[in-house]
PDB file of C-alpha atoms and ligand atoms in Angstrom:
ATOM      1  CA  UNK Q   1      85.605 109.656  88.666  1.00  0.00           C
ATOM      2  CA  UNK Q   2      87.695 111.450  86.204  1.00  0.00           C
ATOM      3  CA  UNK Q   3      90.139 113.570  88.196  1.00  0.00           C
ATOM      4  CA  UNK Q   4      93.457 113.710  86.902  1.00  0.00           C
ATOM      5  CA  UNK Q   5      96.066 113.589  89.643  1.00  0.00           C
ATOM      6  CA  UNK Q   6      99.078 113.964  87.739  1.00  0.00           C
ATOM      7  CA  UNK Q   7      97.874 116.828  85.868  1.00  0.00           C
ATOM      8  CA  UNK Q   8      96.702 118.477  89.245  1.00  0.00           C
ATOM      9  CA  UNK Q   9     100.497 117.887  90.744  1.00  0.00           C
ATOM     10  CA  UNK Q  10     102.034 119.137  87.323  1.00  0.00           C
ATOM     11  CA  UNK Q  11      99.811 122.320  87.558  1.00  0.00           C
ATOM     12  CA  UNK Q  12     100.989 123.338  90.907  1.00  0.00           C
ATOM     13  CA  UNK Q  13     103.277 126.634  90.188  1.00  0.00           C
ATOM     14  CA  UNK Q  14     105.601 125.622  93.403  1.00  0.00           C
ATOM     15  CA  UNK Q  15     105.105 124.063  96.774  1.00  0.00           C
ATOM     16  CA  UNK Q  16     101.461 124.873  98.078  1.00  0.00           C
ATOM     17  CA  UNK Q  17     101.917 127.389 100.681  1.00  0.00           C
ATOM     18  CA  UNK Q  18      99.571 126.490 104.219  1.00  0.00           C
ATOM     19  CA  UNK Q  19      99.193 128.327 106.928  1.00  0.00           C
ATOM     20  CA  UNK Q  20      98.049 127.372 110.549  1.00  0.00           C
ATOM     21  CA  UNK Q  21      97.764 129.763 113.304  1.00  0.00           C
ATOM     22  CA  UNK Q  22     101.382 128.816 114.724  1.00  0.00           C
ATOM     23  CA  UNK Q  23     102.872 127.102 111.509  1.00  0.00           C
ATOM     24  CA  UNK Q  24     103.421 127.265 107.823  1.00  0.00           C
ATOM     25  CA  UNK Q  25     103.934 124.783 105.389  1.00  0.00           C
ATOM     26  CA  UNK Q  26     106.474 125.761 102.785  1.00  0.00           C
ATOM     27  CA  UNK Q  27     109.068 124.260 100.548  1.00  0.00           C
ATOM     28  CA  UNK Q  28     112.487 123.803 101.928  1.00  0.00           C
ATOM     29  CA  UNK Q  29     115.419 125.873 101.034  1.00  0.00           C
ATOM     30  CA  UNK Q  30     119.360 125.356 101.511  1.00  0.00           C
ATOM     31  CA  UNK Q  31     119.688 128.244 104.125  1.00  0.00           C
ATOM     32  CA  UNK Q  32     117.379 125.346 106.279  1.00  0.00           C
ATOM     33  CA  UNK Q  33     120.094 123.025 106.462  1.00  0.00           C
ATOM     34  CA  UNK Q  34     121.118 123.655 110.053  1.00  0.00           C
ATOM     35  CA  UNK Q  35     117.603 123.477 111.295  1.00  0.00           C
ATOM     36  CA  UNK Q  36     116.947 120.428 108.822  1.00  0.00           C
ATOM     37  CA  UNK Q  37     120.320 118.956 110.639  1.00  0.00           C
ATOM     38  CA  UNK Q  38     119.149 119.546 114.146  1.00  0.00           C
ATOM     39  CA  UNK Q  39     115.939 117.829 113.060  1.00  0.00           C
ATOM     40  CA  UNK Q  40     117.036 114.809 111.575  1.00  0.00           C
ATOM     41  CA  UNK Q  41     120.256 114.272 113.995  1.00  0.00           C
ATOM     42  CA  UNK Q  42     118.128 114.180 117.338  1.00  0.00           C
ATOM     43  CA  UNK Q  43     118.178 110.383 118.215  1.00  0.00           C
ATOM     44  CA  UNK Q  44     114.558 111.283 119.854  1.00  0.00           C
ATOM     45  CA  UNK Q  45     113.492 112.442 116.299  1.00  0.00           C
ATOM     46  CA  UNK Q  46     115.150 109.442 114.625  1.00  0.00           C
ATOM     47  CA  UNK Q  47     114.135 106.633 117.247  1.00  0.00           C
ATOM     48  CA  UNK Q  48     111.576 104.838 114.811  1.00  0.00           C
ATOM     49  CA  UNK Q  49     112.474 106.716 111.702  1.00  0.00           C
ATOM     50  CA  UNK Q  50     113.485 104.520 108.726  1.00  0.00           C
ATOM     51  CA  UNK Q  51     117.163 105.420 108.579  1.00  0.00           C
ATOM     52  CA  UNK Q  52     119.668 106.431 111.487  1.00  0.00           C
ATOM     53  CA  UNK Q  53     120.156 109.939 112.702  1.00  0.00           C
ATOM     54  CA  UNK Q  54     122.382 112.161 110.518  1.00  0.00           C
ATOM     55  CA  UNK Q  55     125.872 112.794 111.540  1.00  0.00           C
ATOM     56  CA  UNK Q  56     127.068 115.470 109.222  1.00  0.00           C
ATOM     57  CA  UNK Q  57     125.656 118.540 108.196  1.00  0.00           C
ATOM     58  CA  UNK Q  58     126.223 117.903 104.682  1.00  0.00           C
ATOM     59  CA  UNK Q  59     123.535 114.950 105.048  1.00  0.00           C
ATOM     60  CA  UNK Q  60     120.953 117.911 105.360  1.00  0.00           C
ATOM     61  CA  UNK Q  61     121.960 119.850 102.503  1.00  0.00           C
ATOM     62  CA  UNK Q  62     121.827 116.733 100.337  1.00  0.00           C
ATOM     63  CA  UNK Q  63     118.237 115.831 101.951  1.00  0.00           C
ATOM     64  CA  UNK Q  64     116.973 119.584 101.011  1.00  0.00           C
ATOM     65  CA  UNK Q  65     118.547 119.031  97.458  1.00  0.00           C
ATOM     66  CA  UNK Q  66     116.372 115.636  97.108  1.00  0.00           C
ATOM     67  CA  UNK Q  67     113.285 117.204  98.823  1.00  0.00           C
ATOM     68  CA  UNK Q  68     113.452 119.895  95.828  1.00  0.00           C
ATOM     69  CA  UNK Q  69     114.358 117.556  93.256  1.00  0.00           C
ATOM     70  CA  UNK Q  70     111.165 115.141  94.184  1.00  0.00           C
ATOM     71  CA  UNK Q  71     108.996 118.154  94.281  1.00  0.00           C
ATOM     72  CA  UNK Q  72     110.572 119.101  90.613  1.00  0.00           C
ATOM     73  CA  UNK Q  73     109.125 115.799  89.434  1.00  0.00           C
ATOM     74  CA  UNK Q  74     106.032 115.828  91.359  1.00  0.00           C
ATOM     75  CA  UNK Q  75     106.905 112.731  93.251  1.00  0.00           C
ATOM     76  CA  UNK Q  76     106.800 113.759  96.564  1.00  0.00           C
ATOM     77  CA  UNK Q  77     105.821 117.032  98.297  1.00  0.00           C
ATOM     78  CA  UNK Q  78     108.148 117.236 100.804  1.00  0.00           C
ATOM     79  CA  UNK Q  79     107.109 120.512 103.097  1.00  0.00           C
ATOM     80  CA  UNK Q  80     108.983 122.101 105.629  1.00  0.00           C
ATOM     81  CA  UNK Q  81     107.305 122.853 108.891  1.00  0.00           C
ATOM     82  CA  UNK Q  82     108.066 126.460 109.797  1.00  0.00           C
ATOM     83  CA  UNK Q  83     107.157 128.514 113.026  1.00  0.00           C
ATOM     84  CA  UNK Q  84     106.099 132.259 113.362  1.00  0.00           C
ATOM     85  CA  UNK Q  85     109.821 133.303 112.939  1.00  0.00           C
ATOM     86  CA  UNK Q  86     110.065 130.982 109.905  1.00  0.00           C
ATOM     87  CA  UNK Q  87     112.364 128.970 111.480  1.00  0.00           C
ATOM     88  CA  UNK Q  88     112.105 125.186 110.401  1.00  0.00           C
ATOM     89  CA  UNK Q  89     110.730 122.854 113.205  1.00  0.00           C
ATOM     90  CA  UNK Q  90     109.577 119.760 111.389  1.00  0.00           C
ATOM     91  CA  UNK Q  91     108.670 118.406 107.619  1.00  0.00           C
ATOM     92  CA  UNK Q  92     105.453 116.944 106.784  1.00  0.00           C
ATOM     93  CA  UNK Q  93     105.378 114.734 103.160  1.00  0.00           C
ATOM     94  CA  UNK Q  94     103.160 113.328 100.610  1.00  0.00           C
ATOM     95  CA  UNK Q  95     104.326 110.703  98.688  1.00  0.00           C
ATOM     96  CA  UNK Q  96     103.852 107.591  96.747  1.00  0.00           C
ATOM     97  CA  UNK Q  97     101.037 109.042  94.902  1.00  0.00           C
ATOM     98  CA  UNK Q  98      98.864 106.772  93.209  1.00  0.00           C
ATOM     99  CA  UNK Q  99      96.626 108.365  90.354  1.00  0.00           C
ATOM    100  CA  UNK Q 100      94.357 105.099  89.881  1.00  0.00           C
ATOM    101  CA  UNK Q 101      93.422 104.673  93.147  1.00  0.00           C
ATOM    102  CA  UNK Q 102      93.715 108.454  94.314  1.00  0.00           C
ATOM    103  CA  UNK Q 103      95.918 107.435  97.155  1.00  0.00           C
ATOM    104  CA  UNK Q 104      98.943 108.735  98.906  1.00  0.00           C
ATOM    105  CA  UNK Q 105     101.157 108.181 101.883  1.00  0.00           C
ATOM    106  CA  UNK Q 106     101.942 110.595 104.674  1.00  0.00           C
ATOM    107  CA  UNK Q 107     105.082 111.434 106.640  1.00  0.00           C
ATOM    108  CA  UNK Q 108     105.651 113.749 109.346  1.00  0.00           C
ATOM    109  CA  UNK Q 109     108.570 114.557 111.911  1.00  0.00           C
ATOM    110  CA  UNK Q 110     108.998 117.613 114.342  1.00  0.00           C
ATOM    111  CA  UNK Q 111     111.713 118.849 116.497  1.00  0.00           C
ATOM    112  CA  UNK Q 112     111.581 117.089 120.032  1.00  0.00           C
ATOM    113  CA  UNK Q 113     112.036 120.302 121.911  1.00  0.00           C
ATOM    114  CA  UNK Q 114     108.540 121.219 120.509  1.00  0.00           C
ATOM    115  CA  UNK Q 115     106.682 118.041 121.089  1.00  0.00           C
ATOM    116  CA  UNK Q 116     103.280 118.071 123.289  1.00  0.00           C
ATOM    117  CA  UNK Q 117     102.197 121.496 121.817  1.00  0.00           C
ATOM    118  CA  UNK Q 118      99.730 120.593 119.003  1.00  0.00           C
ATOM    119  CA  UNK Q 119     101.979 122.212 116.380  1.00  0.00           C
ATOM    120  CA  UNK Q 120     102.502 118.852 114.443  1.00  0.00           C
ATOM    121  CA  UNK Q 121      98.638 118.160 114.410  1.00  0.00           C
ATOM    122  CA  UNK Q 122      98.113 121.775 112.932  1.00  0.00           C
ATOM    123  CA  UNK Q 123     100.474 121.351 110.633  1.00  0.00           C
ATOM    124  CA  UNK Q 124      99.632 118.114 109.202  1.00  0.00           C
ATOM    125  CA  UNK Q 125      95.828 118.775 109.502  1.00  0.00           C
ATOM    126  CA  UNK Q 126      96.406 121.867 106.952  1.00  0.00           C
ATOM    127  CA  UNK Q 127      98.463 119.267 104.695  1.00  0.00           C
ATOM    128  CA  UNK Q 128      95.765 116.568 104.822  1.00  0.00           C
ATOM    129  CA  UNK Q 129      92.897 119.366 104.119  1.00  0.00           C
ATOM    130  CA  UNK Q 130      94.747 120.645 101.055  1.00  0.00           C
ATOM    131  CA  UNK Q 131      95.539 117.188  99.928  1.00  0.00           C
ATOM    132  CA  UNK Q 132      91.505 115.956  99.990  1.00  0.00           C
ATOM    133  CA  UNK Q 133      90.385 119.302  98.539  1.00  0.00           C
ATOM    134  CA  UNK Q 134      92.899 120.026  95.771  1.00  0.00           C
ATOM    135  CA  UNK Q 135      94.192 116.384  94.815  1.00  0.00           C
ATOM    136  CA  UNK Q 136      90.922 114.993  95.404  1.00  0.00           C
ATOM    137  CA  UNK Q 137      92.370 112.024  97.099  1.00  0.00           C
ATOM    138  CA  UNK Q 138      90.202 109.302  98.129  1.00  0.00           C
ATOM    139  CA  UNK Q 139      92.545 107.485 100.918  1.00  0.00           C
ATOM    140  CA  UNK Q 140      95.819 108.439 102.789  1.00  0.00           C
ATOM    141  CA  UNK Q 141      98.046 106.194 104.644  1.00  0.00           C
ATOM    142  CA  UNK Q 142     100.835 106.106 106.969  1.00  0.00           C
ATOM    143  CA  UNK Q 143     102.853 103.266 108.416  1.00  0.00           C
ATOM    144  CA  UNK Q 144     104.338 103.644 111.768  1.00  0.00           C
ATOM    145  CA  UNK Q 145     106.533 101.392 113.715  1.00  0.00           C
ATOM    146  CA  UNK Q 146     103.788 100.224 116.353  1.00  0.00           C
ATOM    147  CA  UNK Q 147     105.852 101.240 119.365  1.00  0.00           C
ATOM    148  CA  UNK Q 148     105.832 104.884 117.980  1.00  0.00           C
ATOM    149  CA  UNK Q 149     103.212 106.086 120.631  1.00  0.00           C
ATOM    150  CA  UNK Q 150     103.616 109.677 119.693  1.00  0.00           C
ATOM    151  CA  UNK Q 151     102.789 109.004 116.058  1.00  0.00           C
ATOM    152  CA  UNK Q 152      99.887 106.604 116.896  1.00  0.00           C
ATOM    153  CA  UNK Q 153      98.389 109.443 118.898  1.00  0.00           C
ATOM    154  CA  UNK Q 154      98.724 112.185 116.156  1.00  0.00           C
ATOM    155  CA  UNK Q 155      97.049 110.021 113.711  1.00  0.00           C
ATOM    156  CA  UNK Q 156      94.451 108.635 115.957  1.00  0.00           C
ATOM    157  CA  UNK Q 157      93.432 112.400 116.760  1.00  0.00           C
ATOM    158  CA  UNK Q 158      93.542 113.235 113.064  1.00  0.00           C
ATOM    159  CA  UNK Q 159      91.112 110.710 112.637  1.00  0.00           C
ATOM    160  CA  UNK Q 160      92.963 107.733 111.175  1.00  0.00           C
ATOM    161  CA  UNK Q 161      92.166 104.189 112.028  1.00  0.00           C
ATOM    162  CA  UNK Q 162      94.751 101.488 112.626  1.00  0.00           C
ATOM    163  CA  UNK Q 163      94.254  98.931 109.713  1.00  0.00           C
ATOM    164  CA  UNK Q 164      96.712  96.083 110.762  1.00  0.00           C
ATOM    165  CA  UNK Q 165     100.174  94.752 111.472  1.00  0.00           C
ATOM    166  CA  UNK Q 166     102.494  93.935 109.268  1.00  0.00           C
ATOM    167  CA  UNK Q 167     105.390  91.993 110.586  1.00  0.00           C
ATOM    168  CA  UNK Q 168     108.960  92.394 110.218  1.00  0.00           C
ATOM    169  CA  UNK Q 169     108.623  94.779 107.033  1.00  0.00           C
ATOM    170  CA  UNK Q 170     111.545  97.030 107.701  1.00  0.00           C
ATOM    171  CA  UNK Q 171     115.029  96.690 108.319  1.00  0.00           C
ATOM    172  CA  UNK Q 172     116.630  99.731 109.739  1.00  0.00           C
ATOM    173  CA  UNK Q 173     120.567  98.894 109.888  1.00  0.00           C
ATOM    174  CA  UNK Q 174     120.446  95.265 111.133  1.00  0.00           C
ATOM    175  CA  UNK Q 175     117.312  95.474 112.964  1.00  0.00           C
ATOM    176  CA  UNK Q 176     113.906  94.280 111.667  1.00  0.00           C
ATOM    177  CA  UNK Q 177     110.962  96.058 112.717  1.00  0.00           C
ATOM    178  CA  UNK Q 178     106.933  95.273 112.357  1.00  0.00           C
ATOM    179  CA  UNK Q 179     104.968  98.255 110.812  1.00  0.00           C
ATOM    180  CA  UNK Q 180     101.300  99.096 111.480  1.00  0.00           C
ATOM    181  CA  UNK Q 181      98.955 100.701 108.648  1.00  0.00           C
ATOM    182  CA  UNK Q 182      96.777 103.768 109.310  1.00  0.00           C
ATOM    183  CA  UNK Q 183      94.476 104.609 106.892  1.00  0.00           C
ATOM    184  CA  UNK Q 184      92.138 107.884 106.306  1.00  0.00           C
ATOM    185  CA  UNK Q 185      89.503 108.052 103.776  1.00  0.00           C
ATOM    186  CA  UNK Q 186      88.568 111.504 102.229  1.00  0.00           C
ATOM    187  CA  UNK Q 187      84.647 110.775 103.786  1.00  0.00           C
ATOM    188  CA  UNK Q 188      86.395 110.393 107.333  1.00  0.00           C
ATOM    189  CA  UNK Q 189      87.661 113.771 107.186  1.00  0.00           C
ATOM    190  CA  UNK Q 190      84.766 115.571 106.043  1.00  0.00           C
ATOM    191  CA  UNK Q 191      82.676 113.976 108.617  1.00  0.00           C
ATOM    192  CA  UNK Q 192      85.336 114.292 111.392  1.00  0.00           C
ATOM    193  CA  UNK Q 193      85.375 116.620 114.278  1.00  0.00           C
ATOM    194  CA  UNK Q 194      89.211 117.691 115.017  1.00  0.00           C
TER     195      UNK Q 194
HETATM  196  C1  COA M   1     104.852 112.253 115.743  1.00  0.00           C
HETATM  197  C2  COA M   1     105.244 113.630 116.272  1.00  0.00           C
HETATM  198  C3  COA M   1     105.429 114.593 115.068  1.00  0.00           C
HETATM  199  C4  COA M   1     104.054 114.078 117.346  1.00  0.00           C
HETATM  200  O1  COA M   1     104.257 115.254 117.760  1.00  0.00           O
HETATM  201  P1  COA M   1     103.629 115.778 118.866  1.00  0.00           P
HETATM  202  O2  COA M   1     104.030 117.099 118.996  1.00  0.00           O
HETATM  203  O3  COA M   1     103.510 115.094 120.200  1.00  0.00           O
HETATM  204  O4  COA M   1     101.854 115.987 118.262  1.00  0.00           O
HETATM  205  P2  COA M   1     101.013 116.898 118.203  1.00  0.00           P
HETATM  206  O5  COA M   1     101.555 118.153 117.426  1.00  0.00           O
HETATM  207  O6  COA M   1      99.612 116.222 117.780  1.00  0.00           O
HETATM  208  O7  COA M   1     101.044 117.260 119.681  1.00  0.00           O
HETATM  209  C5  COA M   1     100.087 116.482 120.441  1.00  0.00           C
HETATM  210  C6  COA M   1     100.280 116.931 122.033  1.00  0.00           C
HETATM  211  O8  COA M   1     100.241 118.197 122.045  1.00  0.00           O
HETATM  212  C7  COA M   1      99.210 118.370 123.176  1.00  0.00           C
HETATM  213  N1  COA M   1      98.437 119.723 122.570  1.00  0.00           N
HETATM  214  C8  COA M   1      98.547 121.017 123.321  1.00  0.00           C
HETATM  215  N2  COA M   1      97.934 121.799 122.659  1.00  0.00           N
HETATM  216  C9  COA M   1      97.229 120.977 121.411  1.00  0.00           C
HETATM  217  C10 COA M   1      96.657 121.683 120.362  1.00  0.00           C
HETATM  218  N3  COA M   1      96.132 123.100 120.383  1.00  0.00           N
HETATM  219  N4  COA M   1      95.994 120.812 119.247  1.00  0.00           N
HETATM  220  C11 COA M   1      96.386 119.346 119.319  1.00  0.00           C
HETATM  221  N5  COA M   1      96.941 118.730 120.601  1.00  0.00           N
HETATM  222  C12 COA M   1      97.783 119.912 121.404  1.00  0.00           C
HETATM  223  C13 COA M   1      98.231 117.250 123.133  1.00  0.00           C
HETATM  224  O9  COA M   1      97.524 117.250 124.534  1.00  0.00           O
HETATM  225  C14 COA M   1      99.283 116.051 122.714  1.00  0.00           C
HETATM  226  O10 COA M   1      99.966 115.847 124.120  1.00  0.00           O
HETATM  227  P3  COA M   1     100.109 114.241 124.261  1.00  0.00           P
HETATM  228  O11 COA M   1     100.800 113.903 123.435  1.00  0.00           O
HETATM  229  O12 COA M   1     100.882 114.341 125.435  1.00  0.00           O
HETATM  230  O13 COA M   1      98.940 113.570 124.655  1.00  0.00           O
HETATM  231  C15 COA M   1     106.790 113.739 117.057  1.00  0.00           C
HETATM  232  O14 COA M   1     106.216 112.767 118.190  1.00  0.00           O
HETATM  233  C16 COA M   1     107.712 113.049 116.101  1.00  0.00           C
HETATM  234  O15 COA M   1     108.284 114.027 115.536  1.00  0.00           O
HETATM  235  N6  COA M   1     108.068 112.068 116.394  1.00  0.00           N
HETATM  236  C17 COA M   1     109.552 111.656 115.631  1.00  0.00           C
HETATM  237  C18 COA M   1     109.316 111.415 113.941  1.00  0.00           C
HETATM  238  C19 COA M   1     108.132 110.199 113.715  1.00  0.00           C
HETATM  239  O16 COA M   1     108.213 109.285 114.534  1.00  0.00           O
HETATM  240  N7  COA M   1     107.453 110.354 112.809  1.00  0.00           N
HETATM  241  C20 COA M   1     106.534 109.656 112.587  1.00  0.00           C
HETATM  242  C21 COA M   1     107.170 108.508 111.654  1.00  0.00           C
HETATM  243  S1  COA M   1     105.880 107.654 110.981  1.00  0.00           S
END
């Protein structure tokens, strides 16, 4: 297979703009800082995240700068999830692109006051669909804390398969936690009913 993933990423004119019926994926802007801070300072959202909750708005400003820089280098596609009024309610990220094996990793977060409405499902579906079609990825992976039931549910509903438990893989502060790896193949996605 000769698909050139780095060239496809480099050829993107900007963040792909993706739309669902209730959500939109777009690039982050500095004027999203209040909303990004609200998201990543929420202890519910950060419960199983790889870092502790933000405590200062400046951390959100820095995070937005890092997202923009990572996209400029085509290292990550770190979309924000916006609602109909263009307010940021979450993030969805594709990262660790592996051109040789046509693989990437997926991450996402949604404001806790918007959980339970299928908004994350809609937004992440749009990202997966775009990634399989436009980047010709063969496989997308996600790793979660095995206690993260909300994350497990969204992955399983999207067709991801749990492929194994890696013991004590991450330190978050002083605490070490296991990780569970999920995988979704392009063929699973094409054949799935979501
Ligand atoms: C993971 C996370 C994004 C899931 O959010 P969510 O709102 O539960 O996810 P979904 O968008 O898939 O919504 C599914 C829920 O909405 C309900 N729903 C309502 N309308 C729906 C629709 N049209 N489509 C799908 N689900 C719908 C489902 O029944 C489901 O409810 P349930 O969980 O009680 O069964 C959220 O829990 C989160 O941000 N967690 C913190 C961050 C995190 O841990 N991220 C993962 C790190 S690996």
